[in-house]
Short mmCIF file of C-alpha atoms and ligand atoms in Angstrom, two decimals:
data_model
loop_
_atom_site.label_atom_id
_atom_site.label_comp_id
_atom_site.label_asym_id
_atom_site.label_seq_id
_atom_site.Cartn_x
_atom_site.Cartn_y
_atom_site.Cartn_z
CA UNK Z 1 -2.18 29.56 15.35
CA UNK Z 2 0.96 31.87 15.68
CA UNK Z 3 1.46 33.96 12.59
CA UNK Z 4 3.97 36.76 11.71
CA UNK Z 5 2.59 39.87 10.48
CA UNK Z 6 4.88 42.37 7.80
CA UNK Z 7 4.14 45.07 5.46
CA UNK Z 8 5.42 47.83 3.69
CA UNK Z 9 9.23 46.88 3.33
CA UNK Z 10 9.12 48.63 -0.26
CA UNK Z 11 12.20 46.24 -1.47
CA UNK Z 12 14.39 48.74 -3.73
CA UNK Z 13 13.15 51.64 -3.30
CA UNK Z 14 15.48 54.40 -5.38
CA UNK Z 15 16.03 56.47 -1.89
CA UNK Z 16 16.95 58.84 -5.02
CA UNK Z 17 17.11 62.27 -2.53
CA UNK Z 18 19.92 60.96 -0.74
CA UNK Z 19 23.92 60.38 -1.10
CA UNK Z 20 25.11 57.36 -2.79
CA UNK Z 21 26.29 55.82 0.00
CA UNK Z 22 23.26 55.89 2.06
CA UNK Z 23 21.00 55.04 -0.52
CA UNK Z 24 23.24 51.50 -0.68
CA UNK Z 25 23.11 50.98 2.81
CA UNK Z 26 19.20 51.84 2.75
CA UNK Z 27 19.07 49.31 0.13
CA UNK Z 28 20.76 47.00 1.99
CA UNK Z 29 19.01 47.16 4.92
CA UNK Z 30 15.89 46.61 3.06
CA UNK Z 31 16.90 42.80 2.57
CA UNK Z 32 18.76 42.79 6.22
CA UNK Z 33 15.32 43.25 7.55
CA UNK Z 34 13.83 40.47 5.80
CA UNK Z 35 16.62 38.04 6.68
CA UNK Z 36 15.52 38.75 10.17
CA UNK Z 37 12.04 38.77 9.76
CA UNK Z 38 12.65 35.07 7.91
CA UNK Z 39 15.05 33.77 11.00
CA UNK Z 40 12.34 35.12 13.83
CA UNK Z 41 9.40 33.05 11.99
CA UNK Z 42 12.10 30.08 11.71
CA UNK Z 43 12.95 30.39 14.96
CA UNK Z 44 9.54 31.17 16.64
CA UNK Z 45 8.03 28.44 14.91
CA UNK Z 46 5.25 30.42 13.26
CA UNK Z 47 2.72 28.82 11.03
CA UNK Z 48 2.41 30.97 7.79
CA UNK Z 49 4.46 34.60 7.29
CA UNK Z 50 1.62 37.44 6.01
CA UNK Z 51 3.25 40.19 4.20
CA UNK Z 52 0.63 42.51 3.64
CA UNK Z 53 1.37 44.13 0.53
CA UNK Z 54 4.05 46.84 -1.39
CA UNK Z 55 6.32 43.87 -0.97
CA UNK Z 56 8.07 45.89 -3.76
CA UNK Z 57 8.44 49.77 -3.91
CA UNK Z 58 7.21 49.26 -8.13
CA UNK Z 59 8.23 47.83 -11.00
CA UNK Z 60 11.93 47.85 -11.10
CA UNK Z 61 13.46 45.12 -8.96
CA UNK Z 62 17.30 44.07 -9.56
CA UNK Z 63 18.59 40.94 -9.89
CA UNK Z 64 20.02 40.86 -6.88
CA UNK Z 65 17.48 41.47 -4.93
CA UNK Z 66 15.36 39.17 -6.82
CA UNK Z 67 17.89 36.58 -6.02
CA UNK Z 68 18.19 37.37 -2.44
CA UNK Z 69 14.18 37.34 -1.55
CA UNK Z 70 13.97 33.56 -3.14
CA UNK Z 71 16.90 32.54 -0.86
CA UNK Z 72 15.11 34.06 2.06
CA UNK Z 73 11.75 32.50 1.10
CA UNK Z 74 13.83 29.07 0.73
CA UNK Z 75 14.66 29.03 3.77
CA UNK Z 76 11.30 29.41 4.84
CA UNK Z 77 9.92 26.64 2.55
CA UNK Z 78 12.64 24.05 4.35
CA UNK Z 79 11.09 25.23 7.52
CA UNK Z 80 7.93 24.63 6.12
CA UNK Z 81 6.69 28.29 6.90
CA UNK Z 82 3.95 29.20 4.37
CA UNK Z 83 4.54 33.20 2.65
CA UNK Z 84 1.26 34.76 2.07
CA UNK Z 85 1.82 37.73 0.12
CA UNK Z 86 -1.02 40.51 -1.04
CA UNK Z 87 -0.33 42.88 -3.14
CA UNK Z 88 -0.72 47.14 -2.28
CA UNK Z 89 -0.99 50.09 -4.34
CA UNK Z 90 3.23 49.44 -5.27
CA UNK Z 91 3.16 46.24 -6.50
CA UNK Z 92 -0.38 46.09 -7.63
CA UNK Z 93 -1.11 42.76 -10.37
CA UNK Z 94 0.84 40.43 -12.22
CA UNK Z 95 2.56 43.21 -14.89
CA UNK Z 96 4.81 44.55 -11.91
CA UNK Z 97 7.96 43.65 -11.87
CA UNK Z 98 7.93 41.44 -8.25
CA UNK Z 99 4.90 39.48 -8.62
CA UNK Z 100 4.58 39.36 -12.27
CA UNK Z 101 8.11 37.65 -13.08
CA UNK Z 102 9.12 36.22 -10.11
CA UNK Z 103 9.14 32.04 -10.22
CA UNK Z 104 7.27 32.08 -7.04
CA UNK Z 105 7.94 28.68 -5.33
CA UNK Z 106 5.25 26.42 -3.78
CA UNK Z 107 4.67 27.74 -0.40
CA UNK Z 108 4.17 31.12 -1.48
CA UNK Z 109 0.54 32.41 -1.53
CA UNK Z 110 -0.10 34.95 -3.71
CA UNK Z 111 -2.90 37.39 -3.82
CA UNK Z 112 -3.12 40.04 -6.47
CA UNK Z 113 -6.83 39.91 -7.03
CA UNK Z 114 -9.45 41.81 -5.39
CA UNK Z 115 -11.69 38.61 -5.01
CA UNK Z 116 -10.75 37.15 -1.75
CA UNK Z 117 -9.49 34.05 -1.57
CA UNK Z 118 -9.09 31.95 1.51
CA UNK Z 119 -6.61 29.33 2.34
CA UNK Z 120 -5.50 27.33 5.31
CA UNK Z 121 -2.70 27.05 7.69
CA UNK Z 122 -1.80 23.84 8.90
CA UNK Z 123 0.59 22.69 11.67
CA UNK Z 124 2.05 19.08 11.84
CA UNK Z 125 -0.74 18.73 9.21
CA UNK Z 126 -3.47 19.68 11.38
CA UNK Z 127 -5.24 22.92 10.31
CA UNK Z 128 -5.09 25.45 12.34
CA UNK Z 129 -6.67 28.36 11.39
CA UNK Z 130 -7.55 30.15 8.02
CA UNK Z 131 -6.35 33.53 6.25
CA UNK Z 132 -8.01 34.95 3.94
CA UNK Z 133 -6.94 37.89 1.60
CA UNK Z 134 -7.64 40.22 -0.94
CA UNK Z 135 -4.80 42.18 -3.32
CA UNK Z 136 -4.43 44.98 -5.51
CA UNK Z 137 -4.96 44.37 -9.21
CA UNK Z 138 -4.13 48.22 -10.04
CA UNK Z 139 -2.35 50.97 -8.56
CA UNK Z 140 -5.00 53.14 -7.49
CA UNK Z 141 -7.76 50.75 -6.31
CA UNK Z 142 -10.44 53.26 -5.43
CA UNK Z 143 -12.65 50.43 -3.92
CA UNK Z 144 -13.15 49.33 -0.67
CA UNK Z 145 -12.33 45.47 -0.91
CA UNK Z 146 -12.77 44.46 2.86
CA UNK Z 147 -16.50 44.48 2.28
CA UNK Z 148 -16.21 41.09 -0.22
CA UNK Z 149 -15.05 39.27 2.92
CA UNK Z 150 -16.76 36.59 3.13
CA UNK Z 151 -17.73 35.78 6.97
CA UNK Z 152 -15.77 33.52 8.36
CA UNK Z 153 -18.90 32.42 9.86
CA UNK Z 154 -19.55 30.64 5.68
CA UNK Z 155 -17.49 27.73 6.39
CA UNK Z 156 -17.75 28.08 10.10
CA UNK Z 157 -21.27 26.91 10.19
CA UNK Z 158 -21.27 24.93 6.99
CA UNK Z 159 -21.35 21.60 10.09
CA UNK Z 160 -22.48 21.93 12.99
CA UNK Z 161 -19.42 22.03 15.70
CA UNK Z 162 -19.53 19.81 18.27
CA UNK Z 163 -19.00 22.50 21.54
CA UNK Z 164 -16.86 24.51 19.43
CA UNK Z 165 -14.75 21.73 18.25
CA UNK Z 166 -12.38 21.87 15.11
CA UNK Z 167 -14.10 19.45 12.68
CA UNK Z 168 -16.16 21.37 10.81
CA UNK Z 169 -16.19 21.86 6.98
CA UNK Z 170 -13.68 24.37 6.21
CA UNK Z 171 -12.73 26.34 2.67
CA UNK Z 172 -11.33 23.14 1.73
CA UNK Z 173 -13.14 21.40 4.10
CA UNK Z 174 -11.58 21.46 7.20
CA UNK Z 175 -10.87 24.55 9.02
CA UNK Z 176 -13.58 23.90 11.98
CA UNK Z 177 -15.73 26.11 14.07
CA UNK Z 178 -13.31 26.79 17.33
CA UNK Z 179 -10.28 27.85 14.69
CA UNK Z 180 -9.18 31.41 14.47
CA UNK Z 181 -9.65 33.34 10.57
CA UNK Z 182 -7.10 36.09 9.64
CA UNK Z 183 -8.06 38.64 6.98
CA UNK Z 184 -5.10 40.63 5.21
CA UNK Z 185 -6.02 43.59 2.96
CA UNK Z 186 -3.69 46.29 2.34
CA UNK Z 187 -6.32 49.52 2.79
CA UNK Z 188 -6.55 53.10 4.20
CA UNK Z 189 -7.94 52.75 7.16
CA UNK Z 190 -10.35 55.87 8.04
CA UNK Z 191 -9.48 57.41 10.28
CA UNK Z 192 -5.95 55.70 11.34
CA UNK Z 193 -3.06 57.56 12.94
CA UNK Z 194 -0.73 57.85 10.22
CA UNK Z 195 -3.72 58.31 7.89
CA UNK Z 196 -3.24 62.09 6.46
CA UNK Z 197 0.38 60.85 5.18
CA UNK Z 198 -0.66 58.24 2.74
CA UNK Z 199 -2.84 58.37 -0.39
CA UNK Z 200 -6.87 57.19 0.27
CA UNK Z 201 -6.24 53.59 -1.65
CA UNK Z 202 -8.54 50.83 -1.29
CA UNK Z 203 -10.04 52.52 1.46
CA UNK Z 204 -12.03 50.77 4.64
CA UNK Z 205 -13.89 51.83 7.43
CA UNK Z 206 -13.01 50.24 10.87
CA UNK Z 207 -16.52 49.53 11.76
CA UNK Z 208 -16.50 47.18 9.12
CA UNK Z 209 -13.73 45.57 10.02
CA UNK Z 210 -14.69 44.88 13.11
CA UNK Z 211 -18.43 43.13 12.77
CA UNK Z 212 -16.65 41.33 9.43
CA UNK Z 213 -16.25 38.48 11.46
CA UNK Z 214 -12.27 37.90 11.40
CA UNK Z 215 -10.24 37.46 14.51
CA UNK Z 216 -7.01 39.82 13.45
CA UNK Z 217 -7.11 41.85 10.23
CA UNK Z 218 -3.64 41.44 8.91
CA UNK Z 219 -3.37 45.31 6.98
CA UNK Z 220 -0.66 47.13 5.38
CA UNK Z 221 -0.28 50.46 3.78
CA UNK Z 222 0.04 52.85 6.59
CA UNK Z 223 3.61 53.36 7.39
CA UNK Z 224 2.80 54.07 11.29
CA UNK Z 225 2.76 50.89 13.54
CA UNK Z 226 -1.03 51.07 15.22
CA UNK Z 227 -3.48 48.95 16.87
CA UNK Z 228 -6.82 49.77 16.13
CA UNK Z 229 -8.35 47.24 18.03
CA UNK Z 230 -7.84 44.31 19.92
CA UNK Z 231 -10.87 42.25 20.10
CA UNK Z 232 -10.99 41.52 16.80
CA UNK Z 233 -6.97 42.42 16.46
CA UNK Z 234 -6.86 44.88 14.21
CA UNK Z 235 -2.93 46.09 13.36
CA UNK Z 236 -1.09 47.89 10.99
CA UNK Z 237 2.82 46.68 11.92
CA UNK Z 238 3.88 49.59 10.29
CA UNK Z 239 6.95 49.74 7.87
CA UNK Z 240 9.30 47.20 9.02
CA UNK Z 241 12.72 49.70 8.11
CA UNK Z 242 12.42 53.28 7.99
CA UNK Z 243 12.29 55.25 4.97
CA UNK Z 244 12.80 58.57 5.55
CA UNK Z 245 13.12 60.95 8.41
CA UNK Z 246 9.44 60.80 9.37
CA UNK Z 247 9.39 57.29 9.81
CA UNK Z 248 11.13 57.41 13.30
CA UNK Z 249 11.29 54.98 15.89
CA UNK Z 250 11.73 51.07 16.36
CA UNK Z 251 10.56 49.13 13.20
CA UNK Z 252 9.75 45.83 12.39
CA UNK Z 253 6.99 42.91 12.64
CA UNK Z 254 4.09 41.83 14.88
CA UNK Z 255 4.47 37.88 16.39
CA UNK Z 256 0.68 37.36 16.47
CA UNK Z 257 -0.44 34.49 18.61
CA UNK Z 258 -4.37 33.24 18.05
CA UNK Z 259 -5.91 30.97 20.75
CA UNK Z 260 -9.16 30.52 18.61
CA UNK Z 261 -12.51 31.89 16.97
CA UNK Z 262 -13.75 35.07 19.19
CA UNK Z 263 -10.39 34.83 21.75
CA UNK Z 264 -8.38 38.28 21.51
CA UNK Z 265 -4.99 37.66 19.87
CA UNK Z 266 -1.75 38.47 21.79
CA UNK Z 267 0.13 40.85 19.81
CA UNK Z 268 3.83 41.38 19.94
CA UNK Z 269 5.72 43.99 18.50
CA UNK Z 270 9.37 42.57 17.40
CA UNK Z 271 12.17 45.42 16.39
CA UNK Z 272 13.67 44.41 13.13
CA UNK Z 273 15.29 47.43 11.17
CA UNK Z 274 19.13 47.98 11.45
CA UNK Z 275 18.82 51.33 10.62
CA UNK Z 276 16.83 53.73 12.48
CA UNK Z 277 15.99 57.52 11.98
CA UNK Z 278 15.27 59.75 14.85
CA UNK Z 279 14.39 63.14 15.38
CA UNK Z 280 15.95 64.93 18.24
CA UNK Z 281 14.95 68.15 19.47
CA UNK Z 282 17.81 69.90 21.70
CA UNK Z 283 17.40 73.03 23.62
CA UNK Z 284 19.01 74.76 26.35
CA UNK Z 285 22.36 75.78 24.04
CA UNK Z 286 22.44 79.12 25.68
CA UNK Z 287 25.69 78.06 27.18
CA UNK Z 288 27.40 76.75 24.07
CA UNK Z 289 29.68 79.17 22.21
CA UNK Z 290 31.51 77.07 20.29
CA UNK Z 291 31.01 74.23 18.37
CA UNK Z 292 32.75 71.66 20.69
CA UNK Z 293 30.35 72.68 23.61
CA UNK Z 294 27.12 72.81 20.92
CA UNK Z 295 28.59 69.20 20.12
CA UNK Z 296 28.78 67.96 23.88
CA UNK Z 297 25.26 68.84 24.86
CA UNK Z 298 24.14 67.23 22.11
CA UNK Z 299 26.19 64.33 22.72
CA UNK Z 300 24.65 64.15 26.46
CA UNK Z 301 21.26 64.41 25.12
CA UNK Z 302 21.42 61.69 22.33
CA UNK Z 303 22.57 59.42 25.26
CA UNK Z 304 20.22 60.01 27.34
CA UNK Z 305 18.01 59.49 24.51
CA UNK Z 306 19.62 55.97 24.31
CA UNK Z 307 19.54 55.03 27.58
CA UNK Z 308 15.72 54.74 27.49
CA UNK Z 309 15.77 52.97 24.09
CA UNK Z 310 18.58 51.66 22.59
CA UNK Z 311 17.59 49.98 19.70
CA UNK Z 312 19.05 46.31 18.86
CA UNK Z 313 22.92 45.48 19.24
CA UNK Z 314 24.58 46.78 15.77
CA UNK Z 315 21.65 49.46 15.14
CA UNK Z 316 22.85 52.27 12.94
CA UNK Z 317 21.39 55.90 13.14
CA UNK Z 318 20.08 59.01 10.89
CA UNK Z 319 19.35 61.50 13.15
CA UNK Z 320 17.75 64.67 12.11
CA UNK Z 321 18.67 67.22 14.88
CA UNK Z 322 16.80 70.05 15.60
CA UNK Z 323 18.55 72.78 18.27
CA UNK Z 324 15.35 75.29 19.47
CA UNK Z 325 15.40 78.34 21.09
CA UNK Z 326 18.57 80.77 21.99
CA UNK Z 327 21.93 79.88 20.65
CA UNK Z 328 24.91 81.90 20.75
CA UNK Z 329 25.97 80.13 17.72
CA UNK Z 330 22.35 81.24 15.61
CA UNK Z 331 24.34 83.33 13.46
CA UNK Z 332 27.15 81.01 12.16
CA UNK Z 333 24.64 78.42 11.49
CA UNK Z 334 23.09 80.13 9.00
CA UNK Z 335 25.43 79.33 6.87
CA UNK Z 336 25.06 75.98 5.16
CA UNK Z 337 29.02 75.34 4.97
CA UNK Z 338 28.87 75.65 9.09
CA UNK Z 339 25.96 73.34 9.57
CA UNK Z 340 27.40 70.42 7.22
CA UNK Z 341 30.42 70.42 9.19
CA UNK Z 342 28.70 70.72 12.15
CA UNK Z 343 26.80 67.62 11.02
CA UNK Z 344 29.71 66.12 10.06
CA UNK Z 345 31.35 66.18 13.35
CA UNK Z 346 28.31 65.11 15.36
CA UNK Z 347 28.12 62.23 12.89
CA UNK Z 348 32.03 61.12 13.60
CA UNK Z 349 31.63 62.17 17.19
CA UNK Z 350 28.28 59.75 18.00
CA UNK Z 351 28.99 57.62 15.89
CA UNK Z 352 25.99 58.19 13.79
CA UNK Z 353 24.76 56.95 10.05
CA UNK Z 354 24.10 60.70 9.17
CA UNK Z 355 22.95 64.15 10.57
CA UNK Z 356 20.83 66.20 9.05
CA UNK Z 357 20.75 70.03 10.94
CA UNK Z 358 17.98 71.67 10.89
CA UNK Z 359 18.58 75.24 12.08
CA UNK Z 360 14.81 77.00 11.90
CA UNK Z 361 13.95 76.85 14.99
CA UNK Z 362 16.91 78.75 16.74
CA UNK Z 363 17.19 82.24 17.67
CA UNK Z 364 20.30 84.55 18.50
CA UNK Z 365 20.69 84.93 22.74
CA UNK Z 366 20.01 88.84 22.13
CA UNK Z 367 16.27 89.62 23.28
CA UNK Z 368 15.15 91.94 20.09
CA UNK Z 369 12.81 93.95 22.23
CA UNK Z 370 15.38 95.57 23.86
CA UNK Z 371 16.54 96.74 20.44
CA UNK Z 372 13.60 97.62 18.62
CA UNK Z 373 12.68 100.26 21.09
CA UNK Z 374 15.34 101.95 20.20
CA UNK Z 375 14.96 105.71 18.96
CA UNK Z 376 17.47 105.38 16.59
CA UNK Z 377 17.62 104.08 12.87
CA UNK Z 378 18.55 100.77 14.43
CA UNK Z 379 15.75 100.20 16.62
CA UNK Z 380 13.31 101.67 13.18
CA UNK Z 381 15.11 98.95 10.87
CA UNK Z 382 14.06 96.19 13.62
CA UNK Z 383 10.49 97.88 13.32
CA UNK Z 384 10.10 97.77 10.11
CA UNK Z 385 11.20 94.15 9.50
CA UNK Z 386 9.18 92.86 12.53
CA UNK Z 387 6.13 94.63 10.14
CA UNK Z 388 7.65 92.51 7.04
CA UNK Z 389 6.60 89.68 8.78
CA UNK Z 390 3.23 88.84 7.65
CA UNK Z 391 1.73 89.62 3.99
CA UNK Z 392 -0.42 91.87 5.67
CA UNK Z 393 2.53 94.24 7.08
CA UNK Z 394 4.55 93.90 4.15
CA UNK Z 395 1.64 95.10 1.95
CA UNK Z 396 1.10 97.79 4.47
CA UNK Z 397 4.29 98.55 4.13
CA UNK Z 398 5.21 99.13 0.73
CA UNK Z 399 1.75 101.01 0.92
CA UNK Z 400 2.66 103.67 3.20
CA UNK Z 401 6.53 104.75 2.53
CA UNK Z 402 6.08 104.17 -1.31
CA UNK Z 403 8.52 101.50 -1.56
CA UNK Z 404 9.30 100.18 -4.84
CA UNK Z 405 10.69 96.41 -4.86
CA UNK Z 406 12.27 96.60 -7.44
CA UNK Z 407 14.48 99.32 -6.33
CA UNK Z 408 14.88 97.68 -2.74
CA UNK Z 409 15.96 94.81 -5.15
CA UNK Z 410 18.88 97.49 -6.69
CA UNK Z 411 17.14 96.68 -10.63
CA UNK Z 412 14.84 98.09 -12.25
CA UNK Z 413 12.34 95.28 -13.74
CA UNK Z 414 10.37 93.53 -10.72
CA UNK Z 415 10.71 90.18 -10.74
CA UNK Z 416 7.00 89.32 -10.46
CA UNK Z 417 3.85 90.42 -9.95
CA UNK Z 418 3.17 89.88 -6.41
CA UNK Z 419 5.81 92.88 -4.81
CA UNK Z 420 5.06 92.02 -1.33
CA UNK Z 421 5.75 88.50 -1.21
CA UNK Z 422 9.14 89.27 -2.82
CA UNK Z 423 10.20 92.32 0.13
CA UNK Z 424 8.81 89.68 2.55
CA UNK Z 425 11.23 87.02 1.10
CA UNK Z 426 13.92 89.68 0.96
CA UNK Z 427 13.54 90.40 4.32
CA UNK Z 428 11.31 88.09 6.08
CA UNK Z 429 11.90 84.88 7.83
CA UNK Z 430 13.44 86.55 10.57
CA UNK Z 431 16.38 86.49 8.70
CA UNK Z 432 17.06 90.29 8.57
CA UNK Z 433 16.77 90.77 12.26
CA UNK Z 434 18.70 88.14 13.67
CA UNK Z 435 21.98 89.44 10.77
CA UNK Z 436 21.13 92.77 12.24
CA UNK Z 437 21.07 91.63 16.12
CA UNK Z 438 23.67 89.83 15.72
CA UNK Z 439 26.00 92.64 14.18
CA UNK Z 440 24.81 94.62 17.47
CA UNK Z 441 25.95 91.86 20.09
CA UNK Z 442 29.50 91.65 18.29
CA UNK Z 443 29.36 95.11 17.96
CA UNK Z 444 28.44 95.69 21.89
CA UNK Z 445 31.19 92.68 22.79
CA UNK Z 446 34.47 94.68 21.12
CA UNK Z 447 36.02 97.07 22.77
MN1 MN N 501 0.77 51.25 0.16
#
């Protein structure tokens, strides 16, 4: 039995936080990637597509989309490719938009109950293997639904199997010993990698999974692509496009091939998402003192970058890019006009979706040591500010030289009650010593 394994594509999500234009294409790209997923199972001959669960990012779902997912599972049904769909915690029951209005046709299988259900997958009408599934009747399904799996082992043995052969009675009385069972469940896995970034819903425990019986647990939820084990295959696919800049990397589906009952699947990982975010982390800009040379190195290093992985033909790119350590250029960029039109450029220059700068982790190329030790009001202001640090030294602070923050503020009324988180934010950050450092190297530079 060959299956292919999806979750998570969210279909519409609002991608409110972001311009209009990439919110379109991020929309867009959203159906792309299930055109592609829909022309891999066509063309890989697979014998049921398992999308397991939040389908649909909630409850509104435009027409055209709508439209667009029943041509794509059309062309499916002509190939005679089964859809088995569960629903997650964003499409949960039949009142959400998706699975609640939708004419689903024929050879989609939906489950939106937390009973499981099981049903099997036939090729050249010969079955050849079983999936059974669970879904999400409400949004925040506390319960752990992977324990009322039935073992497959129920209709396994219901006839004694000849050496293993496939003849025995199956759910509907023919899915024999020897065949492979799939379970799909979309569930917070304990203890899986991209666990702490998701909300605990319908959650599972992995030793369960494992003795349950199944040959490959089919799960969604968790946006991170992640085997958890491969005899029984146990896989999150992961989000097939990227939603946002955390969800880096290659995306897409997992080609699942199953020899038969108690055989490890062969798991393949297929790249479907024509829009990819990366983050890229660029040091070494000591050298660059203008914006041109900032704009080469990080040229060189996003190629490099794409040498080792570049992505399928046509891929387009959000990068979030993240220059670290000494920079020459630390002071202009803290101004946000600078950094959008240095994110501008890199965009036109590479050829990229979008940029997004993120400027935190750069310092100015003057060592503040050398300047703090000064014995001059200088070298105290660089004192003093290294002290405003932490909410200790700010406290300490204020404490010891009387300081009032509301006059440091130049009004009279202070602006809350908690004066030493406001100097700290006045001064902190490291904001106030890198202006000041940097006023000393232009300073020390003019003649
Ligand atoms: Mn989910």
């Amino acid at each position: 039995m060959r299956i292919l394994h999806l979750a998570d594509l969210h279909l519409d999500t609002l991608f409110a936080a972001r311009s209009p234009e990439l919110r379109d294409r991020l929309r867009e790209a959203g159906r792309e990637v299930l055109r592609r997923a829909v022309s891999l199972a066509i063309e890989r001959e697979v014998d049921g597509v398992l999308m397991a669960g939040d389908l649909f990012d909630g409850r509104r779902l435009s027409y055209r989309t709508e439209r667009f997912l029943l041509r794509e599972l059309e062309r499916l049904g002509e190939a005679g490719i089964p859809f088995l769909y569960c629903t997650g915690n964003h499409d949960p029951g039949q009142g959400i938009a998706g699975s609640g209005r939708i004419e689903w046709p024929d050879h989609v299988e939906l489950f939106d109950r937390p009973q499981p259900r099981t049903v099997e997958l036939r090729r050249d009408g010969e079955v050849v293997g079983t999936v059974t599934a669970a879904g999400h009747a409400v949004a925040h399904e506390a319960d752990d639904l992977s324990t009322r799996f039935p073992s497959p082992s129920s209709w396994r043995d219901s006839q004694p199997a000849e050496s293993g052969a496939p003849d025995a009675v199956g759910p509907e009385g023919q899915a024999g010993a020897g065949l492979p069972a799939v379970a799909m469940l979309h569930t917070q896995v304990t203890g899986a990698g991209g666990a702490a970034d998701h909300d605990r819903y319908a959650p599972s425990e992995l030793p369960n999974l494992r003795r349950a019986g199944y040959d490959y647990w089919a799960l969604g939820h968790i946006h991170l692509r992640e085997a958890l084990e491969r005899l029984p295959g146990i896989h999150y696919p992961g989000n097939p496009q990227g939603r946002s800049p955390r969800e880096t990397g290659a995306k897409g589906a997992l080609l699942v091939e199953l020899p038969g009952a108690g055989v490890a699947p062969s798991v393949e990982f297929v790249e479907l998402a024509p829009v990819r975010w990366e983050r890229l982390e660029v040091d070494g800009l000591r050298a660059a003192t203008t914006f041109d040379e900032f704009i080469g190195i990080v040229g060189d290093r996003w190629r490099e970058l794409r040498a080792e992985d570049p992505g399928l033909p046509g891929t387009q790119w959000i990068v979030r890019l993240v220059p670290v350590g000494a920079s020459p250029l630390a002071a202009e960029l803290d101004h946000p006009e600078s950094r959008r039109d240095l994110g501008d450029e890199i965009a036109r220059t590479l050829d990229l979706l979008g940029v997004e700068l993120r400027v935190e982790g750069i310092r100015s190329t003057v060592d503040p040591d050398q300047y703090r030790e000064r014995r001059d009001p200088a070298g105290l202001a660089l004192r003093l500010l290294a002290e405003a640090e932490s909410r200790e030294g700010t406290a300490a602070l204020i404490e010891r030289i009387g300081l009032d923050p509301a006059e440091l503020a130049g009004f009279r009324d202070a602006p809350e009650s908690d004066p030493s988180g406001y100097v700290r934010r006045l001064l902190g950050g490291g904001l106030g010593a890198r202006i000041l450092i940097e006023h000393f190297r232009r300073e020390g530079e003019s003649p």
